Amino acid sequence: MTSGFDINCCGHGLQLGKVEITRVQDYYGPGFISNFMFPEVRPEMFEAHKDWLVPTFYNPESDKITSTIHSWLVRTEHHTILIDGCVGNHKERPHNERFNMRNEPWLERLARAGARPEDVDFVMCTHLHADHVGWNTRLVDGRWVPTFPNAKYIFSRKEFERWDTRRPDYVHTTAEENVFEDSILPIAEAGQMLLVEDGYTVDDLLTVESAIGHTPGHAKIRLKDQHHHALFCGDVIHHPIQLPYPEVWSRFDDDRVKALETRLAVLNECVDHNILMLPMHFAEPFVCRIKHNPERTDHPSFLPIWGP
Ligand SMILES: [Zn+2]
């Protein structure tokens, strides 16, 4: 165990001052075929970095990228906070076999990480895609109910408005079919939803900041105290291939140009301030710091320094 994060969440979390962070896994394994996920990625990009990408992050035989989907459980002195809600169980996702009608012991993993659903005070979602909101709710007697009965669920207002299927200007995407109805609306109806603007802070420690592009209201969540600085960056970056090649865009980016601007800004900031980056889909060791890649001169380019 090099990173200190147990893959099944029974190890110790990462201690940053008075804050403990534990990873709670929903999925770890083969993801999409590389150029389905990243239409402009080229084999030579993986080839050039195979010494560190293969086999952990990329399988050249299947041409599939490795994907993880996890939540970050953050315990401060005062609160228990869950960042992002993975895919969830029993959700009908007719357009994604990997996400459809799952039955994973994610709640048991949460328990092994030391939290019961009723302990969670806040759920913070970087954005409202299917793989970030699933455990917001669970199916009880045929009804979707909030998984965390005592939590306030914090969503960016702009992001909520984008996915509100009741709006006349709603634009349908097949990938997000049913997501609003089974994972967002039940939270609003239960009175547990808090729609926030850029800059909203929990415990003077975790700040919601706009990081748009992947989705119209995508947020990153900054953890900062006197001595520690970390960034839960959501889907600003999906896979480590986007470090040396930040211009590699994802099929699921709503606005590629803004997504790249945001990715470059976040990566540069991580270099400049030695910030610990905690993405949602990087394989083990899951977290990294960032340095510039001096080998490439035609485009800003970065490399990971793995581990906390
Ligand atoms: Zn995602």
XYZ file of N, CA and C in Angstrom, residues 101-240:
420
model
N -28.265 -0.496 -13.278
C -28.781 -1.453 -12.291
C -27.666 -2.125 -11.503
N -26.800 -1.300 -10.932
C -25.699 -1.845 -10.143
C -26.178 -2.297 -8.767
N -25.353 -3.143 -8.162
C -25.651 -3.580 -6.800
C -24.325 -3.768 -6.069
N -23.752 -2.665 -5.629
C -22.412 -2.653 -5.039
C -22.498 -2.415 -3.530
N -21.587 -3.031 -2.778
C -21.611 -2.808 -1.312
C -20.954 -1.479 -0.914
N -21.383 -0.399 -1.579
C -20.766 0.901 -1.317
C -21.060 1.386 0.107
N -22.270 1.122 0.606
C -22.600 1.565 1.968
C -21.753 0.826 3.007
N -21.437 -0.455 2.718
C -20.548 -1.208 3.601
C -19.149 -0.590 3.574
N -18.722 -0.168 2.395
C -17.400 0.474 2.304
C -17.399 1.804 3.065
N -18.509 2.527 2.974
C -18.632 3.774 3.742
C -18.534 3.462 5.245
N -19.184 2.364 5.654
C -19.141 1.962 7.070
C -17.710 1.612 7.477
N -16.993 0.903 6.583
C -15.598 0.561 6.891
C -14.725 1.813 6.971
N -15.126 2.837 6.231
C -14.400 4.109 6.309
C -14.801 4.880 7.569
N -15.771 4.343 8.323
C -16.100 4.906 9.626
C -17.314 5.818 9.654
N -18.143 5.770 8.615
C -19.314 6.656 8.618
C -20.589 5.889 8.307
N -21.638 6.195 9.038
C -22.973 5.686 8.710
C -23.680 6.779 7.919
N -24.695 6.422 7.135
C -25.401 7.461 6.365
C -25.871 8.625 7.244
N -26.356 8.309 8.460
C -26.884 9.381 9.312
C -25.790 10.297 9.874
N -24.517 9.880 9.728
C -23.410 10.727 10.210
C -23.048 11.842 9.239
N -23.467 11.701 7.992
C -23.029 12.659 6.970
C -23.814 13.968 7.101
N -23.081 15.064 7.293
C -23.712 16.375 7.477
C -23.909 17.121 6.163
N -22.957 16.935 5.245
C -23.051 17.615 3.950
C -22.655 16.656 2.844
N -23.388 16.722 1.746
C -22.975 16.069 0.506
C -22.684 17.204 -0.467
N -21.476 17.210 -1.025
C -21.129 18.265 -1.984
C -20.885 17.602 -3.339
N -21.593 18.054 -4.364
C -21.427 17.452 -5.693
C -20.693 18.433 -6.605
N -19.597 17.968 -7.212
C -18.855 18.845 -8.135
C -19.709 19.157 -9.356
N -20.515 18.183 -9.781
C -21.468 18.379 -10.868
C -22.491 17.255 -10.811
N -23.498 17.317 -11.682
C -24.646 16.428 -11.510
C -24.740 15.360 -12.605
N -23.606 14.850 -13.050
C -23.598 13.704 -13.966
C -23.875 12.403 -13.192
N -24.295 11.373 -13.942
C -24.729 10.104 -13.361
C -23.700 9.474 -12.411
N -22.403 9.649 -12.710
C -21.373 8.998 -11.895
C -20.899 9.871 -10.732
N -21.659 10.935 -10.428
C -21.281 11.815 -9.317
C -22.428 12.033 -8.333
N -23.600 11.497 -8.660
C -24.774 11.763 -7.818
C -25.540 10.501 -7.407
N -25.081 9.325 -7.866
C -25.877 8.107 -7.706
C -26.248 7.783 -6.265
N -25.258 7.901 -5.370
C -25.551 7.563 -3.970
C -26.244 8.697 -3.214
N -26.570 9.773 -3.924
C -27.416 10.795 -3.290
C -28.697 10.155 -2.752
N -29.191 9.144 -3.489
C -30.454 8.514 -3.097
C -30.310 6.993 -3.108
N -31.254 6.339 -2.437
C -31.351 4.880 -2.547
C -32.824 4.492 -2.632
N -33.014 3.295 -3.125
C -34.374 2.824 -3.368
C -34.910 2.151 -2.102
N -35.981 2.712 -1.546
C -36.611 2.132 -0.353
C -38.099 1.969 -0.652
N -38.595 0.730 -0.608
C -40.004 0.441 -0.899
C -40.462 1.079 -2.210
N -39.609 0.965 -3.226
C -39.988 1.470 -4.544
C -39.877 2.982 -4.718
N -39.360 3.678 -3.695
C -39.219 5.147 -3.796
C -37.766 5.550 -3.622
N -37.359 6.593 -4.353
C -35.998 7.129 -4.176
C -35.996 8.084 -2.994
N -35.187 7.763 -1.994
C -35.110 8.631 -0.816
C -33.651 9.035 -0.593
N -33.424 10.197 0.051
C -32.038 10.607 0.311
C -31.306 9.535 1.126
N -30.116 9.158 0.676
C -29.323 8.149 1.387
C -28.861 8.673 2.742
N -28.662 9.990 2.810
C -28.102 10.598 4.026
C -29.186 11.467 4.660
N -29.892 10.915 5.653
C -31.119 11.581 6.127
C -30.875 12.912 6.812
N -29.661 13.118 7.348
C -29.399 14.359 8.081
C -28.556 15.359 7.293
N -28.278 15.049 6.038
C -27.346 15.885 5.280
C -28.052 17.002 4.537
N -27.338 18.126 4.394
C -27.679 19.134 3.396
C -26.877 18.769 2.162
N -27.529 18.755 1.029
C -26.855 18.449 -0.231
C -26.555 19.767 -0.946
N -25.282 20.008 -1.188
C -24.855 21.283 -1.762
C -24.593 21.122 -3.260
N -25.422 21.818 -4.048
C -25.248 21.799 -5.511
C -25.055 23.244 -5.981
N -24.261 23.419 -7.025
C -24.172 24.740 -7.655
C -25.522 25.045 -8.307
N -25.998 26.276 -8.090
C -27.310 26.649 -8.629
C -27.351 26.511 -10.152
N -26.271 26.959 -10.779
C -26.202 26.913 -12.237
C -26.274 25.465 -12.738
N -25.612 24.573 -12.009
C -25.585 23.167 -12.401
C -26.980 22.549 -12.239
N -27.635 22.867 -11.132
C -28.983 22.349 -10.902
C -29.914 22.801 -12.020
N -29.807 24.085 -12.373
C -30.690 24.623 -13.420
C -30.432 23.938 -14.763
N -29.172 23.582 -15.033
C -28.855 22.896 -16.298
C -29.590 21.555 -16.412
N -29.706 20.836 -15.283
C -30.229 19.464 -15.360
C -31.683 19.329 -14.943
N -32.329 20.480 -14.640
C -33.724 20.449 -14.200
C -34.627 20.164 -15.401
N -35.075 18.921 -15.507
C -35.850 18.492 -16.681
C -37.223 19.169 -16.749
N -37.616 19.874 -15.679
C -38.926 20.539 -15.669
C -38.883 21.884 -16.377
N -37.686 22.366 -16.664
C -37.562 23.692 -17.304
C -37.878 23.596 -18.796
N -38.518 24.631 -19.335
C -38.834 24.607 -20.774
C -37.588 24.602 -21.651
N -36.463 25.144 -21.141
C -35.242 25.216 -21.957
C -34.329 24.007 -21.715
N -34.834 22.974 -21.050
C -34.002 21.792 -20.762
C -33.537 21.124 -22.058
N -32.255 20.791 -22.123
C -31.700 20.091 -23.283
C -31.355 18.660 -22.859
N -31.968 17.699 -23.512
C -31.826 16.298 -23.145
C -30.481 15.720 -23.592
N -29.843 14.920 -22.734
C -28.695 14.120 -23.175
C -28.958 12.682 -22.725
N -28.711 11.729 -23.614
C -29.036 10.329 -23.281
C -28.222 9.834 -22.087
N -26.964 10.276 -21.974
C -26.097 9.790 -20.883
C -26.695 10.092 -19.508
N -27.503 11.161 -19.422
C -28.030 11.553 -18.111
C -29.506 11.184 -17.939
N -29.975 10.289 -18.771
C -31.367 9.832 -18.700
C -31.707 9.342 -17.279
N -32.796 9.807 -16.726
C -33.334 9.428 -15.405
C -32.594 10.034 -14.207
N -31.432 10.634 -14.458
C -30.579 11.057 -13.339
C -31.268 12.121 -12.481
N -31.865 13.116 -13.128
C -32.522 14.180 -12.362
C -33.666 13.607 -11.521
N -34.435 12.714 -12.127
C -35.627 12.178 -11.447
C -35.260 11.253 -10.281
N -34.192 10.452 -10.433
C -33.928 9.487 -9.357
C -32.860 9.947 -8.360
N -32.050 10.952 -8.725
C -30.923 11.293 -7.838
C -30.864 12.761 -7.404
N -31.647 13.627 -8.048
C -31.599 15.065 -7.716
C -32.945 15.540 -7.146
N -34.011 15.297 -7.911
C -35.327 15.782 -7.506
C -35.759 15.265 -6.118
N -35.512 13.983 -5.793
C -35.911 13.512 -4.451
C -35.222 14.286 -3.316
N -34.031 14.822 -3.600
C -33.313 15.618 -2.585
C -34.026 16.957 -2.404
N -34.397 17.566 -3.542
C -35.116 18.846 -3.486
C -36.452 18.653 -2.770
N -37.158 17.586 -3.114
C -38.489 17.342 -2.523
C -38.421 17.052 -1.030
N -37.292 16.483 -0.590
C -37.128 16.201 0.838
C -36.697 17.443 1.620
N -36.476 18.555 0.905
C -36.062 19.797 1.568
C -34.603 19.776 2.008
N -33.814 18.895 1.430
C -32.418 18.778 1.872
C -31.420 19.435 0.914
N -31.935 20.084 -0.122
C -31.043 20.651 -1.137
C -30.698 22.090 -0.804
N -29.429 22.429 -0.964
C -28.974 23.802 -0.790
C -28.294 24.217 -2.088
N -28.919 25.152 -2.818
C -28.312 25.621 -4.068
C -27.396 26.780 -3.738
N -26.138 26.684 -4.151
C -25.170 27.690 -3.720
C -24.524 28.381 -4.916
N -23.955 29.531 -4.635
C -23.209 30.293 -5.639
C -21.718 30.035 -5.402
N -20.933 30.478 -6.372
C -19.482 30.428 -6.287
C -19.007 31.042 -4.970
N -18.110 30.367 -4.251
C -17.549 30.935 -3.024
C -18.190 30.422 -1.751
N -19.225 29.592 -1.868
C -19.876 29.040 -0.677
C -18.875 28.175 0.108
N -18.838 28.356 1.431
C -17.819 27.678 2.244
C -18.437 26.858 3.359
N -17.877 25.680 3.596
C -18.267 24.826 4.719
C -17.103 24.801 5.712
N -17.403 25.101 6.980
C -16.399 25.048 8.051
C -15.194 25.956 7.807
N -15.352 27.043 7.059
C -14.218 27.923 6.720
C -13.047 27.156 6.126
N -13.343 26.039 5.467
C -12.278 25.120 5.092
C -12.460 24.605 3.677
N -13.710 24.353 3.298
C -14.018 23.779 1.984
C -14.829 24.803 1.203
N -14.310 25.206 0.052
C -14.968 26.255 -0.721
C -15.373 25.757 -2.104
N -16.613 26.021 -2.461
C -17.124 25.678 -3.792
C -16.691 26.782 -4.759
N -15.979 26.402 -5.822
C -15.504 27.394 -6.793
C -15.862 26.955 -8.205
N -16.298 27.885 -8.995
C -16.670 27.595 -10.368
C -15.491 26.997 -11.142
N -15.756 25.922 -11.892
C -14.733 25.287 -12.745
C -15.464 24.727 -13.957
N -16.037 25.636 -14.733
C -16.974 25.231 -15.777
C -16.277 24.707 -17.028
N -17.052 24.066 -17.870
C -16.548 23.518 -19.128
C -17.028 22.087 -19.278
N -16.646 21.235 -18.331
C -17.144 19.857 -18.388
C -18.670 19.857 -18.335
N -19.210 20.643 -17.420
C -20.649 20.949 -17.411
C -20.799 22.452 -17.158
N -21.989 23.006 -17.438
C -22.158 24.462 -17.315
C -22.016 25.006 -15.892
N -22.254 24.152 -14.883
C -22.126 24.651 -13.510
C -21.115 23.847 -12.707
N -20.195 23.197 -13.385
C -19.208 22.353 -12.707
C -18.428 23.186 -11.681
N -18.193 22.564 -10.515
C -17.434 23.253 -9.464
C -16.258 22.394 -9.027
N -15.220 23.057 -8.577
C -14.152 22.353 -7.863
C -14.309 22.724 -6.394
N -13.767 21.884 -5.518
C -13.910 22.156 -4.090
C -12.516 22.258 -3.480
N -12.237 23.438 -2.961
C -10.899 23.716 -2.430
C -10.885 23.476 -0.923
N -9.876 22.735 -0.476
C -9.673 22.537 0.967
C -8.415 23.313 1.333
N -8.565 24.280 2.244
C -7.395 25.097 2.555
C -7.423 25.501 4.020
N -6.345 25.174 4.724
C -6.146 25.763 6.042
C -4.774 26.409 6.022
N -4.262 26.763 7.190
C -2.983 27.473 7.254
C -1.850 26.689 6.587
N -1.892 25.370 6.707
C -0.738 24.573 6.269
C -1.030 23.609 5.132
N -2.291 23.435 4.763
C -2.629 22.419 3.772
C -3.495 23.003 2.664
N -3.272 22.467 1.484
C -4.011 22.991 0.340
C -4.280 21.826 -0.622
N -5.539 21.509 -0.811
C -5.904 20.394 -1.684
C -7.092 20.810 -2.545
N -7.252 20.107 -3.667
C -8.320 20.460 -4.596
C -9.057 19.199 -5.040
N -10.347 19.127 -4.722
C -11.203 18.068 -5.256
C -11.683 18.598 -6.604
N -11.096 18.079 -7.663
C -11.267 18.781 -8.942
C -12.351 18.171 -9.828
N -13.108 17.196 -9.309
C -14.222 16.656 -10.089
C -13.745 16.154 -11.431
N -14.442 16.527 -12.491
C -14.078 16.073 -13.837
C -13.411 17.174 -14.667
N -12.703 18.079 -13.963
C -11.837 19.022 -14.679
C -10.811 18.217 -15.475
N -10.420 17.068 -14.908
C -9.517 16.138 -15.592
C -10.014 14.725 -15.295
N -10.077 13.880 -16.351
C -10.629 12.531 -16.180
C -9.558 11.473 -16.009
N -8.431 11.675 -16.695
C -7.441 10.592 -16.803
C -6.046 11.210 -16.878
N -5.038 10.505 -16.345
C -3.680 11.058 -16.337
C -3.100 11.368 -17.721
